[in-house]
Amino acid sequence: MFVVARNPCLVELRPMTQLRLLGLSGSLRRASNGTAVLRGLQDALASKVALDIFSLHGLPLYNEDDDGEHAPESVRACVRPSRQRMA
């Protein structure tokens, strides 16, 4: 997939980086319908989009007192890969 420069006088084709999406299922059930839909989308969109499905197992409920540098290790481990991709 390519993007054309916005200036109509300058036609330039640049390769577009692959779109990455994060899928979060609202259910923790093993046989979750929401997770099944995400897996189906992951397969169907594989040639166009990278869909990463993230499990919410092991993540605590949000507590502002534990945010930032005091975040539980399970939260820091979850955030670390996405921050590395952004750098």
Tab-separated table of C-alpha atoms in Angstrom:
chain	number	residue	atom	x	y	z
A	1	MET	CA	0.000	0.000	0.000
A	2	PHE	CA	1.297	3.450	-0.856
A	3	VAL	CA	0.508	7.002	0.208
A	4	VAL	CA	0.563	9.868	-2.296
A	5	ALA	CA	1.989	13.159	-1.056
A	6	ARG	CA	-0.691	15.763	-0.227
A	7	ASN	CA	0.747	18.424	-2.505
A	8	PRO	CA	-0.928	17.812	-5.922
A	9	CYS	CA	2.062	19.326	-7.726
A	10	LEU	CA	4.387	16.813	-6.152
A	11	VAL	CA	3.483	13.214	-6.868
A	12	GLU	CA	5.490	10.986	-4.610
A	13	LEU	CA	4.761	7.399	-3.714
A	14	ARG	CA	5.968	6.333	-0.297
A	15	PRO	CA	5.479	2.879	1.192
A	16	MET	CA	2.991	2.929	4.052
A	17	THR	CA	3.893	1.112	7.242
A	18	GLN	CA	1.581	-1.722	8.188
A	19	LEU	CA	-1.287	-0.702	10.431
A	20	ARG	CA	-1.174	-2.339	13.866
A	21	LEU	CA	-4.281	-2.734	15.996
A	22	LEU	CA	-4.694	-3.934	19.550
A	23	GLY	CA	-7.725	-6.113	20.253
A	24	LEU	CA	-9.078	-6.285	23.799
A	25	SER	CA	-11.862	-8.713	24.579
A	26	GLY	CA	-14.291	-7.639	27.270
A	27	SER	CA	-14.575	-11.168	28.643
A	28	LEU	CA	-12.175	-13.397	30.547
A	29	ARG	CA	-14.046	-16.625	29.617
A	30	ARG	CA	-12.022	-19.231	27.714
A	31	ALA	CA	-14.871	-19.653	25.214
A	32	SER	CA	-15.579	-15.913	24.937
A	33	ASN	CA	-17.574	-14.849	21.885
A	34	GLY	CA	-15.746	-11.508	21.823
A	35	THR	CA	-12.354	-13.225	21.744
A	36	ALA	CA	-13.595	-15.553	19.000
A	37	VAL	CA	-14.615	-12.530	16.918
A	38	LEU	CA	-11.181	-10.963	17.442
A	39	ARG	CA	-9.468	-14.186	16.328
A	40	GLY	CA	-11.655	-14.290	13.219
A	41	LEU	CA	-10.782	-10.683	12.421
A	42	GLN	CA	-7.121	-11.426	13.004
A	43	ASP	CA	-7.225	-14.190	10.383
A	44	ALA	CA	-9.379	-12.221	7.931
A	45	LEU	CA	-7.261	-9.053	8.106
A	46	ALA	CA	-3.849	-10.734	8.257
A	47	SER	CA	-2.775	-9.534	4.801
A	48	LYS	CA	-3.679	-5.887	5.525
A	49	VAL	CA	-3.479	-5.270	9.258
A	50	ALA	CA	-1.539	-6.679	12.204
A	51	LEU	CA	-4.108	-7.338	14.932
A	52	ASP	CA	-2.546	-8.158	18.292
A	53	ILE	CA	-5.007	-9.718	20.731
A	54	PHE	CA	-4.171	-8.934	24.329
A	55	SER	CA	-5.513	-10.971	27.218
A	56	LEU	CA	-6.721	-9.119	30.276
A	57	HIS	CA	-5.975	-12.121	32.515
A	58	GLY	CA	-3.763	-11.088	35.393
A	59	LEU	CA	-4.306	-7.340	35.045
A	60	PRO	CA	-5.709	-5.644	38.145
A	61	LEU	CA	-8.549	-3.142	38.109
A	62	TYR	CA	-7.344	0.446	37.630
A	63	ASN	CA	-6.271	2.219	40.807
A	64	GLU	CA	-4.852	5.732	40.406
A	65	ASP	CA	-2.836	5.262	43.608
A	66	ASP	CA	-0.890	2.491	41.855
A	67	ASP	CA	-0.403	4.359	38.568
A	68	GLY	CA	2.920	5.407	37.019
A	69	GLU	CA	6.080	4.221	38.732
A	70	HIS	CA	4.013	2.359	41.365
A	71	ALA	CA	2.148	0.265	38.782
A	72	PRO	CA	2.038	-3.480	39.425
A	73	GLU	CA	4.545	-5.557	37.446
A	74	SER	CA	1.741	-7.120	35.384
A	75	VAL	CA	0.762	-3.642	34.152
A	76	ARG	CA	4.339	-2.571	33.454
A	77	ALA	CA	4.916	-5.767	31.467
A	78	CYS	CA	1.820	-4.987	29.401
A	79	VAL	CA	2.823	-1.384	28.661
A	80	ARG	CA	6.517	-2.042	27.980
A	81	PRO	CA	6.144	-3.618	24.486
A	82	SER	CA	3.820	-0.888	23.210
A	83	ARG	CA	6.218	1.842	24.378
A	84	GLN	CA	9.108	0.072	22.651
A	85	ARG	CA	7.148	-0.016	19.368
A	86	MET	CA	6.484	3.723	19.606
A	87	ALA	CA	10.159	4.597	20.073
